[in-house]
Structures are given as structure tokens and as C-alpha cells.
mmCIF file of C-alpha atoms in Angstrom:
data_model
loop_
_atom_site.group_PDB
_atom_site.id
_atom_site.type_symbol
_atom_site.label_atom_id
_atom_site.label_comp_id
_atom_site.label_asym_id
_atom_site.label_seq_id
_atom_site.Cartn_x
_atom_site.Cartn_y
_atom_site.Cartn_z
ATOM 1 C CA MET U 1 70.154 80.226 -36.848
ATOM 2 C CA MET U 2 69.156 83.777 -37.642
ATOM 3 C CA LYS U 3 71.376 86.484 -36.217
ATOM 4 C CA ARG U 4 69.518 88.753 -33.847
ATOM 5 C CA VAL U 5 69.560 92.408 -34.675
ATOM 6 C CA SER U 6 69.851 95.272 -32.207
ATOM 7 C CA TRP U 7 66.889 97.632 -32.223
ATOM 8 C CA MET U 8 65.741 100.268 -29.766
ATOM 9 C CA PHE U 9 62.090 100.024 -28.796
ATOM 10 C CA SER U 10 61.086 103.316 -27.252
ATOM 11 C CA LEU U 11 58.814 103.255 -24.236
ATOM 12 C CA ALA U 12 59.741 106.659 -22.850
ATOM 13 C CA LEU U 13 57.000 108.464 -21.014
ATOM 14 C CA ALA U 14 56.500 112.228 -20.987
ATOM 15 C CA CYS U 15 58.359 112.601 -17.694
ATOM 16 C CA GLY U 16 61.414 110.693 -18.943
ATOM 17 C CA GLY U 17 64.743 112.270 -19.668
ATOM 18 C CA GLY U 18 68.416 111.579 -20.039
ATOM 19 C CA SER U 19 69.728 113.832 -17.298
ATOM 20 C CA GLY U 20 69.514 111.118 -14.648
ATOM 21 C CA GLU U 21 67.447 113.333 -12.346
ATOM 22 C CA THR U 22 63.669 113.081 -12.125
ATOM 23 C CA THR U 23 61.405 114.896 -9.709
ATOM 24 C CA THR U 24 58.037 113.241 -9.168
ATOM 25 C CA ASP U 25 55.023 114.714 -7.405
ATOM 26 C CA THR U 26 53.382 111.707 -5.765
ATOM 27 C CA GLY U 27 50.346 113.640 -4.631
ATOM 28 C CA THR U 28 51.371 113.526 -1.004
ATOM 29 C CA GLY U 29 54.889 114.790 -1.305
ATOM 30 C CA THR U 30 57.770 115.178 -3.703
ATOM 31 C CA SER U 31 60.132 112.323 -4.452
ATOM 32 C CA THR U 32 63.436 113.079 -6.149
ATOM 33 C CA SER U 33 65.370 110.413 -8.033
ATOM 34 C CA THR U 34 69.029 110.822 -8.855
ATOM 35 C CA ASP U 35 71.421 108.996 -11.107
ATOM 36 C CA ALA U 36 74.013 106.425 -10.074
ATOM 37 C CA THR U 37 76.488 109.074 -9.019
ATOM 38 C CA ALA U 38 74.227 110.073 -6.158
ATOM 39 C CA THR U 39 72.232 106.941 -5.264
ATOM 40 C CA ASP U 40 73.925 104.394 -3.061
ATOM 41 C CA ALA U 41 72.092 101.223 -4.031
ATOM 42 C CA THR U 42 72.666 101.634 -7.718
ATOM 43 C CA GLY U 43 76.362 101.995 -7.915
ATOM 44 C CA SER U 44 77.885 104.977 -6.116
ATOM 45 C CA ASP U 45 80.080 105.023 -3.045
ATOM 46 C CA THR U 46 77.350 106.759 -1.030
ATOM 47 C CA THR U 47 76.180 104.360 1.656
ATOM 48 C CA THR U 48 72.700 103.617 2.960
ATOM 49 C CA THR U 49 72.186 104.322 6.622
ATOM 50 C CA THR U 50 70.313 101.349 8.006
ATOM 51 C CA GLY U 51 69.411 102.802 11.348
ATOM 52 C CA THR U 52 66.151 104.203 9.986
ATOM 53 C CA THR U 53 63.311 101.807 10.656
ATOM 54 C CA ASP U 54 60.300 104.035 10.222
ATOM 55 C CA ALA U 55 58.044 103.085 7.339
ATOM 56 C CA PRO U 56 56.994 105.962 5.068
ATOM 57 C CA THR U 57 53.957 107.801 6.360
ATOM 58 C CA SER U 58 53.592 110.928 4.257
ATOM 59 C CA THR U 59 53.855 109.096 0.957
ATOM 60 C CA ALA U 60 51.628 106.056 1.252
ATOM 61 C CA PRO U 61 51.967 103.791 -1.784
ATOM 62 C CA THR U 62 49.232 104.129 -4.345
ATOM 63 C CA SER U 63 48.378 101.837 -7.230
ATOM 64 C CA THR U 64 47.735 103.124 -10.719
ATOM 65 C CA ALA U 65 47.937 99.844 -12.551
ATOM 66 C CA ASP U 66 46.976 99.899 -16.188
ATOM 67 C CA PRO U 67 48.086 96.639 -17.803
ATOM 68 C CA THR U 68 46.458 97.418 -21.163
ATOM 69 C CA THR U 69 48.596 95.826 -23.826
ATOM 70 C CA GLY U 70 49.804 97.388 -27.038
ATOM 71 C CA GLU U 71 50.756 95.644 -30.250
ATOM 72 C CA PRO U 72 54.219 96.670 -31.492
ATOM 73 C CA PRO U 73 55.348 95.264 -34.849
ATOM 74 C CA THR U 74 56.739 91.783 -34.663
ATOM 75 C CA THR U 75 59.121 89.640 -36.642
ATOM 76 C CA GLY U 76 59.197 85.871 -36.783
ATOM 77 C CA THR U 77 56.380 83.527 -35.905
ATOM 78 C CA THR U 78 54.034 84.223 -33.022
ATOM 79 C CA THR U 79 50.975 82.524 -31.644
ATOM 80 C CA THR U 80 48.141 84.149 -29.724
ATOM 81 C CA THR U 81 47.090 83.046 -26.264
ATOM 82 C CA THR U 82 44.769 84.408 -23.609
ATOM 83 C CA ASP U 83 46.310 87.054 -21.368
ATOM 84 C CA PRO U 84 45.715 85.908 -17.749
ATOM 85 C CA THR U 85 45.574 89.527 -16.573
ATOM 86 C CA GLY U 86 42.317 89.927 -18.462
ATOM 87 C CA THR U 87 43.637 92.674 -20.714
ATOM 88 C CA GLY U 88 43.270 90.920 -24.045
ATOM 89 C CA THR U 89 45.749 88.666 -25.818
ATOM 90 C CA THR U 90 49.476 88.258 -25.809
ATOM 91 C CA GLY U 91 51.787 86.961 -28.522
ATOM 92 C CA ALA U 92 53.852 83.911 -27.587
ATOM 93 C CA VAL U 93 57.246 83.849 -29.275
ATOM 94 C CA ASP U 94 58.232 80.473 -30.751
ATOM 95 C CA PRO U 95 61.769 81.068 -32.102
ATOM 96 C CA PRO U 96 64.208 83.085 -29.972
ATOM 97 C CA PRO U 97 63.464 86.810 -30.085
ATOM 98 C CA MET U 98 65.442 88.719 -32.692
ATOM 99 C CA SER U 99 64.459 92.214 -31.566
ATOM 100 C CA LEU U 100 62.570 94.017 -28.826
ATOM 101 C CA ALA U 101 59.497 93.896 -31.061
ATOM 102 C CA ASP U 102 59.577 90.125 -30.510
ATOM 103 C CA ILE U 103 59.638 90.674 -26.745
ATOM 104 C CA VAL U 104 57.496 93.641 -25.708
ATOM 105 C CA ASP U 105 53.743 93.082 -25.720
ATOM 106 C CA GLY U 106 52.351 96.035 -23.821
ATOM 107 C CA GLU U 107 52.942 99.463 -22.367
ATOM 108 C CA LEU U 108 54.820 100.317 -19.222
ATOM 109 C CA ALA U 109 52.295 100.536 -16.357
ATOM 110 C CA LEU U 110 52.851 102.114 -12.964
ATOM 111 C CA ILE U 111 51.592 99.817 -10.196
ATOM 112 C CA ALA U 112 53.044 101.425 -7.044
ATOM 113 C CA ASP U 113 54.317 104.858 -6.084
ATOM 114 C CA GLY U 114 55.262 106.905 -3.024
ATOM 115 C CA HIS U 115 58.015 104.660 -1.695
ATOM 116 C CA MET U 116 61.497 105.668 -0.549
ATOM 117 C CA PHE U 117 63.779 103.305 -2.539
ATOM 118 C CA THR U 118 62.425 100.099 -4.076
ATOM 119 C CA GLU U 119 64.425 96.963 -4.869
ATOM 120 C CA GLY U 120 64.300 93.184 -4.992
ATOM 121 C CA PRO U 121 61.016 92.350 -6.808
ATOM 122 C CA ILE U 122 60.047 88.693 -6.700
ATOM 123 C CA TRP U 123 56.887 86.881 -7.804
ATOM 124 C CA SER U 124 55.423 84.547 -5.216
ATOM 125 C CA PRO U 125 54.209 81.052 -6.159
ATOM 126 C CA GLU U 126 51.006 82.125 -4.378
ATOM 127 C CA GLY U 127 50.317 84.746 -7.065
ATOM 128 C CA TYR U 128 51.495 88.094 -5.740
ATOM 129 C CA LEU U 129 54.528 90.366 -5.966
ATOM 130 C CA LEU U 130 56.880 91.174 -3.109
ATOM 131 C CA TYR U 131 59.457 93.950 -3.212
ATOM 132 C CA SER U 132 61.731 95.728 -0.776
ATOM 133 C CA ASP U 133 61.723 99.357 0.265
ATOM 134 C CA ILE U 134 65.216 99.475 1.754
ATOM 135 C CA PRO U 135 65.177 102.698 3.815
ATOM 136 C CA ALA U 136 61.596 102.040 4.948
ATOM 137 C CA ASN U 137 62.775 98.703 6.389
ATOM 138 C CA THR U 138 59.732 97.026 4.836
ATOM 139 C CA ILE U 139 58.841 94.346 2.306
ATOM 140 C CA PHE U 140 55.658 95.280 0.427
ATOM 141 C CA ARG U 141 53.062 93.019 -1.173
ATOM 142 C CA TRP U 142 51.156 93.822 -4.372
ATOM 143 C CA ALA U 143 48.457 91.762 -6.099
ATOM 144 C CA GLU U 144 46.295 92.416 -9.142
ATOM 145 C CA GLY U 145 43.513 94.855 -8.311
ATOM 146 C CA GLU U 146 44.883 95.642 -4.850
ATOM 147 C CA GLN U 147 46.841 98.464 -3.259
ATOM 148 C CA PRO U 148 50.425 97.731 -2.164
ATOM 149 C CA THR U 149 50.554 96.921 1.543
ATOM 150 C CA ALA U 150 53.322 96.471 4.099
ATOM 151 C CA PHE U 151 53.979 92.727 4.332
ATOM 152 C CA ILE U 152 57.072 92.335 6.544
ATOM 153 C CA THR U 153 58.249 95.068 8.924
ATOM 154 C CA PRO U 154 61.021 95.257 9.987
ATOM 155 C CA SER U 155 62.722 93.573 7.050
ATOM 156 C CA GLY U 156 66.350 94.045 8.063
ATOM 157 C CA ASN U 157 66.526 96.725 5.347
ATOM 158 C CA SER U 158 66.166 93.925 2.824
ATOM 159 C CA ASN U 159 67.288 94.285 -0.787
ATOM 160 C CA GLY U 160 67.177 91.221 -3.061
ATOM 161 C CA LEU U 161 64.517 88.565 -2.439
ATOM 162 C CA ALA U 162 64.068 84.970 -3.592
ATOM 163 C CA PHE U 163 61.834 81.980 -2.889
ATOM 164 C CA ASP U 164 63.388 78.555 -2.383
ATOM 165 C CA ALA U 165 61.871 75.241 -3.474
ATOM 166 C CA MET U 166 59.973 74.998 -0.168
ATOM 167 C CA GLY U 167 58.359 78.394 -0.643
ATOM 168 C CA ARG U 168 60.444 80.083 2.048
ATOM 169 C CA LEU U 169 61.470 83.699 1.499
ATOM 170 C CA LEU U 170 65.176 84.512 1.436
ATOM 171 C CA ALA U 171 66.472 88.075 1.646
ATOM 172 C CA GLY U 172 69.755 89.900 1.346
ATOM 173 C CA GLU U 173 69.651 92.226 4.351
ATOM 174 C CA HIS U 174 71.609 95.467 4.492
ATOM 175 C CA GLY U 175 70.667 96.118 8.108
ATOM 176 C CA GLY U 176 71.097 92.540 9.266
ATOM 177 C CA ARG U 177 74.266 92.066 7.164
ATOM 178 C CA ARG U 178 73.084 88.565 6.373
ATOM 179 C CA ILE U 179 71.121 86.278 4.109
ATOM 180 C CA SER U 180 67.947 85.474 6.009
ATOM 181 C CA ARG U 181 65.229 82.877 5.473
ATOM 182 C CA ARG U 182 61.700 82.697 6.800
ATOM 183 C CA THR U 183 58.512 80.741 6.320
ATOM 184 C CA ILE U 184 55.817 83.147 5.164
ATOM 185 C CA GLY U 185 53.693 84.045 8.166
ATOM 186 C CA ASP U 186 56.424 83.516 10.747
ATOM 187 C CA PRO U 187 57.394 86.712 12.593
ATOM 188 C CA ASP U 188 61.097 85.901 12.711
ATOM 189 C CA ALA U 189 63.672 84.882 10.124
ATOM 190 C CA GLU U 190 66.672 82.641 10.614
ATOM 191 C CA THR U 191 70.194 83.511 9.520
ATOM 192 C CA VAL U 192 71.493 81.448 6.617
ATOM 193 C CA VAL U 193 74.864 83.206 6.581
ATOM 194 C CA GLY U 194 76.119 86.366 8.268
ATOM 195 C CA GLU U 195 79.876 86.045 8.222
ATOM 196 C CA PHE U 196 82.804 84.619 6.293
ATOM 197 C CA GLU U 197 85.888 83.243 8.042
ATOM 198 C CA GLY U 198 84.912 84.934 11.284
ATOM 199 C CA GLN U 199 84.262 88.378 9.794
ATOM 200 C CA SER U 200 80.873 90.005 9.244
ATOM 201 C CA LEU U 201 79.599 90.242 5.706
ATOM 202 C CA ASN U 202 79.357 93.719 4.182
ATOM 203 C CA SER U 203 75.680 94.120 3.236
ATOM 204 C CA PRO U 204 74.327 91.208 1.169
ATOM 205 C CA ASN U 205 72.615 92.683 -1.861
ATOM 206 C CA ASP U 206 71.117 90.200 -4.320
ATOM 207 C CA LEU U 207 70.808 86.430 -4.506
ATOM 208 C CA THR U 208 69.783 83.558 -6.751
ATOM 209 C CA ILE U 209 69.026 79.927 -5.870
ATOM 210 C CA ARG U 210 69.929 76.793 -7.828
ATOM 211 C CA SER U 211 67.377 73.969 -7.999
ATOM 212 C CA ASP U 212 69.425 71.876 -5.544
ATOM 213 C CA GLY U 213 69.231 74.657 -2.941
ATOM 214 C CA THR U 214 72.638 76.231 -3.555
ATOM 215 C CA ILE U 215 72.521 79.982 -2.895
ATOM 216 C CA TYR U 216 74.709 82.490 -4.712
ATOM 217 C CA PHE U 217 74.816 86.076 -3.443
ATOM 218 C CA THR U 218 76.642 89.367 -3.843
ATOM 219 C CA ASP U 219 78.105 91.381 -0.971
ATOM 220 C CA PRO U 220 78.915 95.030 -1.780
ATOM 221 C CA PRO U 221 79.263 97.629 1.017
ATOM 222 C CA TYR U 222 76.266 99.808 0.089
ATOM 223 C CA GLY U 223 74.436 99.307 3.379
ATOM 224 C CA ILE U 224 77.292 100.078 5.781
ATOM 225 C CA GLN U 225 79.676 102.893 6.591
ATOM 226 C CA PRO U 226 83.352 102.463 5.636
ATOM 227 C CA ASN U 227 84.398 102.019 9.256
ATOM 228 C CA GLN U 228 81.967 99.119 9.623
ATOM 229 C CA GLN U 229 83.530 96.998 6.877
ATOM 230 C CA GLU U 230 85.398 93.954 8.189
ATOM 231 C CA LEU U 231 86.105 92.113 4.948
ATOM 232 C CA ASP U 232 88.736 93.809 2.788
ATOM 233 C CA PHE U 233 86.927 92.916 -0.445
ATOM 234 C CA GLN U 234 83.487 92.975 -2.071
ATOM 235 C CA GLY U 235 82.727 89.378 -2.915
ATOM 236 C CA VAL U 236 80.431 86.904 -4.562
ATOM 237 C CA PHE U 237 79.653 83.883 -2.371
ATOM 238 C CA ARG U 238 78.121 80.427 -2.572
ATOM 239 C CA VAL U 239 76.223 78.594 0.165
ATOM 240 C CA ASP U 240 75.908 74.878 -0.595
ATOM 241 C CA PRO U 241 72.826 72.821 0.379
ATOM 242 C CA GLN U 242 74.575 71.791 3.602
ATOM 243 C CA GLY U 243 75.078 75.430 4.596
ATOM 244 C CA GLN U 244 78.821 75.657 3.903
ATOM 245 C CA VAL U 245 79.925 79.083 2.679
ATOM 246 C CA SER U 246 82.642 79.520 0.046
ATOM 247 C CA LEU U 247 84.003 82.453 -1.924
ATOM 248 C CA VAL U 248 83.286 82.563 -5.657
ATOM 249 C CA ALA U 249 85.215 85.774 -6.415
ATOM 250 C CA ASP U 250 86.816 88.629 -4.496
ATOM 251 C CA ASP U 251 87.905 90.861 -7.398
ATOM 252 C CA PHE U 252 84.674 92.820 -7.929
ATOM 253 C CA ASP U 253 84.374 96.549 -7.391
ATOM 254 C CA ARG U 254 80.640 96.576 -6.593
ATOM 255 C CA PRO U 255 79.041 93.159 -7.185
ATOM 256 C CA ASN U 256 75.304 93.632 -7.479
ATOM 257 C CA GLY U 257 72.670 91.754 -9.519
ATOM 258 C CA ILE U 258 73.094 87.993 -9.831
ATOM 259 C CA VAL U 259 71.147 85.386 -11.808
ATOM 260 C CA LEU U 260 71.507 81.849 -13.189
ATOM 261 C CA SER U 261 70.927 80.828 -16.801
ATOM 262 C CA PRO U 262 67.825 78.665 -17.421
ATOM 263 C CA ASP U 263 69.878 75.441 -17.445
ATOM 264 C CA GLU U 264 71.866 76.624 -14.396
ATOM 265 C CA SER U 265 75.167 76.151 -16.207
ATOM 266 C CA LEU U 266 76.080 79.843 -16.107
ATOM 267 C CA LEU U 267 76.097 82.421 -13.325
ATOM 268 C CA TYR U 268 75.866 86.087 -14.329
ATOM 269 C CA VAL U 269 76.976 88.841 -11.953
ATOM 270 C CA ALA U 270 76.696 92.583 -12.557
ATOM 271 C CA ASP U 271 79.590 94.784 -11.443
ATOM 272 C CA THR U 272 77.915 98.156 -11.074
ATOM 273 C CA ASN U 273 80.991 100.374 -10.990
ATOM 274 C CA GLY U 274 82.637 98.366 -13.756
ATOM 275 C CA GLU U 275 79.529 98.891 -15.932
ATOM 276 C CA HIS U 276 79.608 95.310 -17.136
ATOM 277 C CA VAL U 277 78.252 91.831 -16.460
ATOM 278 C CA ARG U 278 80.605 88.925 -15.803
ATOM 279 C CA VAL U 279 79.873 85.237 -16.358
ATOM 280 C CA PHE U 280 80.940 82.137 -14.424
ATOM 281 C CA THR U 281 80.628 78.471 -15.411
ATOM 282 C CA VAL U 282 78.742 76.474 -12.799
ATOM 283 C CA GLU U 283 80.210 73.016 -12.267
ATOM 284 C CA PRO U 284 78.062 70.007 -11.310
ATOM 285 C CA ASP U 285 78.951 70.386 -7.627
ATOM 286 C CA GLY U 286 77.819 74.031 -7.677
ATOM 287 C CA ASN U 287 81.259 75.589 -7.736
ATOM 288 C CA ALA U 288 81.381 78.616 -10.052
ATOM 289 C CA VAL U 289 84.571 79.266 -12.007
ATOM 290 C CA GLY U 290 85.755 81.773 -14.590
ATOM 291 C CA GLY U 291 84.387 85.271 -14.274
ATOM 292 C CA ASP U 292 85.250 86.854 -17.620
ATOM 293 C CA VAL U 293 83.387 89.953 -18.757
ATOM 294 C CA PHE U 294 80.294 88.772 -20.613
ATOM 295 C CA VAL U 295 79.019 92.124 -21.879
ATOM 296 C CA ASP U 296 80.152 95.743 -21.507
ATOM 297 C CA LEU U 297 77.188 98.017 -20.786
ATOM 298 C CA GLN U 298 78.753 101.464 -20.456
ATOM 299 C CA SER U 299 76.193 104.187 -20.992
ATOM 300 C CA ASP U 300 75.674 107.899 -20.433
ATOM 301 C CA LEU U 301 72.037 107.241 -19.511
ATOM 302 C CA PRO U 302 70.927 107.005 -15.860
ATOM 303 C CA GLY U 303 71.963 103.904 -13.965
ATOM 304 C CA ASN U 304 74.738 101.346 -14.164
ATOM 305 C CA PRO U 305 74.177 97.552 -14.279
ATOM 306 C CA ASP U 306 72.162 96.548 -11.229
ATOM 307 C CA GLY U 307 69.545 93.834 -10.684
ATOM 308 C CA MET U 308 68.882 91.294 -13.445
ATOM 309 C CA ALA U 309 66.374 88.745 -14.697
ATOM 310 C CA VAL U 310 66.529 86.000 -17.332
ATOM 311 C CA ASP U 311 63.897 84.696 -19.749
ATOM 312 C CA ALA U 312 63.243 81.166 -20.998
ATOM 313 C CA PHE U 313 65.548 81.736 -23.987
ATOM 314 C CA GLY U 314 68.458 82.722 -21.756
ATOM 315 C CA ASP U 315 68.242 86.429 -22.559
ATOM 316 C CA LEU U 316 69.439 88.715 -19.762
ATOM 317 C CA TYR U 317 67.392 91.710 -18.624
ATOM 318 C CA VAL U 318 69.840 94.123 -17.001
ATOM 319 C CA SER U 319 68.756 97.186 -15.038
ATOM 320 C CA GLY U 320 70.462 100.483 -15.807
ATOM 321 C CA GLY U 321 71.354 102.569 -18.835
ATOM 322 C CA GLY U 322 68.006 104.302 -19.159
ATOM 323 C CA GLY U 323 65.812 101.333 -18.319
ATOM 324 C CA VAL U 324 66.238 97.570 -18.762
ATOM 325 C CA ARG U 325 68.650 96.379 -21.431
ATOM 326 C CA VAL U 326 67.986 93.017 -23.085
ATOM 327 C CA VAL U 327 71.092 90.967 -23.872
ATOM 328 C CA THR U 328 71.102 87.652 -25.783
ATOM 329 C CA PRO U 329 73.179 84.622 -24.714
ATOM 330 C CA ASP U 330 75.790 85.611 -27.317
ATOM 331 C CA ALA U 331 76.104 89.069 -25.680
ATOM 332 C CA THR U 332 74.187 90.972 -28.365
ATOM 333 C CA VAL U 333 72.295 93.920 -26.904
ATOM 334 C CA LEU U 334 68.840 93.882 -28.499
ATOM 335 C CA GLY U 335 67.880 97.240 -27.051
ATOM 336 C CA THR U 336 66.432 98.954 -23.998
ATOM 337 C CA ILE U 337 62.996 98.849 -22.426
ATOM 338 C CA GLU U 338 62.975 102.493 -21.455
ATOM 339 C CA VAL U 339 61.807 103.640 -18.030
ATOM 340 C CA PRO U 340 61.379 107.309 -17.090
ATOM 341 C CA GLU U 341 63.583 107.051 -13.999
ATOM 342 C CA GLN U 342 66.577 105.093 -12.820
ATOM 343 C CA VAL U 343 65.890 101.356 -12.565
ATOM 344 C CA THR U 344 67.215 99.286 -9.681
ATOM 345 C CA ASN U 345 66.027 95.742 -10.398
ATOM 346 C CA CYS U 346 63.622 93.580 -12.399
ATOM 347 C CA LYS U 347 62.061 90.124 -12.239
ATOM 348 C CA PHE U 348 59.498 88.104 -14.198
ATOM 349 C CA GLY U 349 56.039 87.452 -12.808
ATOM 350 C CA ASP U 350 52.271 87.234 -13.399
ATOM 351 C CA PRO U 351 50.492 83.856 -13.465
ATOM 352 C CA ASP U 352 51.958 82.992 -16.887
ATOM 353 C CA GLY U 353 55.398 84.441 -16.157
ATOM 354 C CA LYS U 354 55.105 86.890 -19.062
ATOM 355 C CA ALA U 355 55.423 90.186 -17.242
ATOM 356 C CA LEU U 356 58.505 92.068 -16.169
ATOM 357 C CA PHE U 357 58.229 93.864 -12.840
ATOM 358 C CA ILE U 358 60.629 96.778 -12.556
ATOM 359 C CA THR U 359 61.657 98.647 -9.404
ATOM 360 C CA ALA U 360 62.729 102.236 -10.010
ATOM 361 C CA GLN U 361 63.466 104.553 -7.103
ATOM 362 C CA ALA U 362 60.116 105.388 -5.459
ATOM 363 C CA ARG U 363 58.072 103.371 -7.959
ATOM 364 C CA VAL U 364 57.296 99.896 -9.280
ATOM 365 C CA TYR U 365 56.275 99.218 -12.897
ATOM 366 C CA ARG U 366 54.985 96.263 -14.889
ATOM 367 C CA ILE U 367 55.224 95.587 -18.609
ATOM 368 C CA ARG U 368 53.675 92.602 -20.372
ATOM 369 C CA LEU U 369 55.978 90.559 -22.619
ATOM 370 C CA LYS U 370 55.657 87.844 -25.260
ATOM 371 C CA VAL U 371 58.306 85.732 -23.545
ATOM 372 C CA ALA U 372 58.230 84.060 -20.157
ATOM 373 C CA GLY U 373 60.832 84.128 -17.445
ATOM 374 C CA ALA U 374 63.055 81.126 -16.895
#
């Protein structure tokens, strides 16, 4: 098998920079983004106050979607298929990507702006994107050709989102300090888990769901004040299909993004303050064991490892370090999809699964790819 080579594919926009601080004029106000040393949900010890429930009013989200694709140089064999977004064609990669040129198939496009702090993007089976605005206490909905709109308010200051096999929406809630689940359209959500061994969870952050219904989630303290913390650790947890909660690991500093490999045999967890991603082996019964460092992602660029996604080849897409870093299953870093502000999370979407949606402070971006999500 050919060895993949590391190559930086630059997608920096004119407003990008390496200082970690970006000031953006949204047209209705000024939004300032800071690096991980000053932003609670991306790796610092600053906490998010969850008492604020007012949705943003002076900076209403606007859509400036431009999914026009570009054609960077490619290596290996590609085939051409119709782009379901109506923007032309997209190259479909047959062998595993060897470089970012084998992955990226378009330009970074801004699809939403004017938010407070975006997180948790997830593509709905119904054909639209949902994402959280944590301080605004709202889950927003975006669809092709439409403006972003408030979809669920209040959201429990939701962060990570996921759909289960029944199409129900699960959320890691900072304000609710729980994993919640709701049927779309229902006004209320039920609590899947809100405590461990009689103590309240910290502030569930991100989650991933195995095909049998097992839920894995991270529980850092970003959404609470120090005096509110009952558990004396920041853990990674598992909820089995029967609803039983068990601890996967309690030795994380700030567990954050979490995702399963395509075959569900591996569980990846980002430790934001550790600036690395750890990997666990998932046993047939769903128990996850191990936890060695999979890849070290220390960087001087804005953002430490945060939310993650995985493609059909098992490549990891890790937020932080100047954008989204792409890491192969053998821990080779292919390069960085650069974003002009600090990234918080990313997930695959679009009807064919070949777009990466990226949340970044007050904004949401999309970039078309040649590979599909797992």
C-alpha cells in the first residue's frame, strides 16, 4: 500500500491569521473570536455561564453560502460524479487519500454568521444541518438556499448533537448537565443520563452513537463553575442500549470531541488541554478499553483538539490548530484545512455525505470534499 504523504493545502482567507484573535464585522455588530487560552468551549479553564437564555437579537444569522467548487491538483485515481448541490462535479476518490489534494474538492464557503458561539454540527437524515449556539441556548437549522433559523429554544445550552437510529436527536447539554433525547417536533426532551453514582455530571460536551444504540460521551467542566462540580474527575462515559451508565476513563484533563471508527472497533477521544487524541478498542459488548495517545497535535496555531469527524476511509478530521487537521488511521497528519478563525467542531453532511460542515466561533462553514463521511 502506498505511504501517504503529509502536505499542507492552504485555504486561508484574507481575514485569516496566526495570532488566534480575529475580529469580524457581521454587519449588525462586532464579533470577536479568541484563541483557546480565552475561549471556554475550546480548551481553557474559563467556564461558560449557562444562566443566559436569551437568543441573539442584534446579530441575526445571515447566510452567504457559495458552494462553488474548485479543482485542486489530485494524485491517484478519481472518478467524476454529479455534485448534488448543483455546483458542478466532484471527484470521488477510489484508493485511500494520500494528500489533502485527494480530499478537498472546493473552497471554504461561509453559510451562517452572527452567532455567539457555534458547536455540535450534525446532518439530519431529513436533509438539513443542525448546530448549537451554546450561549444563545438555541439549536439552529440550516438548509440549502435558506437562512439559518432557530429550531429548538431553549436547548439546555446544548453542545454536541447526534441522531440515533430512530431519528431522535440527542444532545450534550451544558445547562441541563445531561444527555437528552427528543423526537423532532416534540417540545420536551427526556433525560438519558444526568448523573453517575449519585452525583451530577459536569457538563456533557460531545457524543457518538454505536449502531446498537450504545452512547459514548465526554464530560468536561466547561459549562459549570468550579463550585458546581460534584464529580472529582472529567470522564468519558458509556450508556449501553439498556440505559446502564459506566465509566470508560477518568484520567482526562479536558475530554472533548469523540467519534467511532467506520467499523466501530475504535473510539477516538480528543483531550483538549493535552493537545492530543487518544484511542480505545471497542469490545463486542461495547466496553471500550485502552486509551493510549493516538496522535499528538500540539500547535502554536489557534485552537487545541476539539470536535472531530471521520470519513469512510477511517481518516480523522480534528478541529483546532488553525483549522481542521486530517489524520490517517496510522496517525499520519496529511495536513490542515485552514479556517480563518478558531474551529470548534466539524461533521460530514450534504445529500451525498461529501461536505464537511465546520463550526467556528460566530460562524458556520462548508467545504465540499471528494470523500464521504463514515
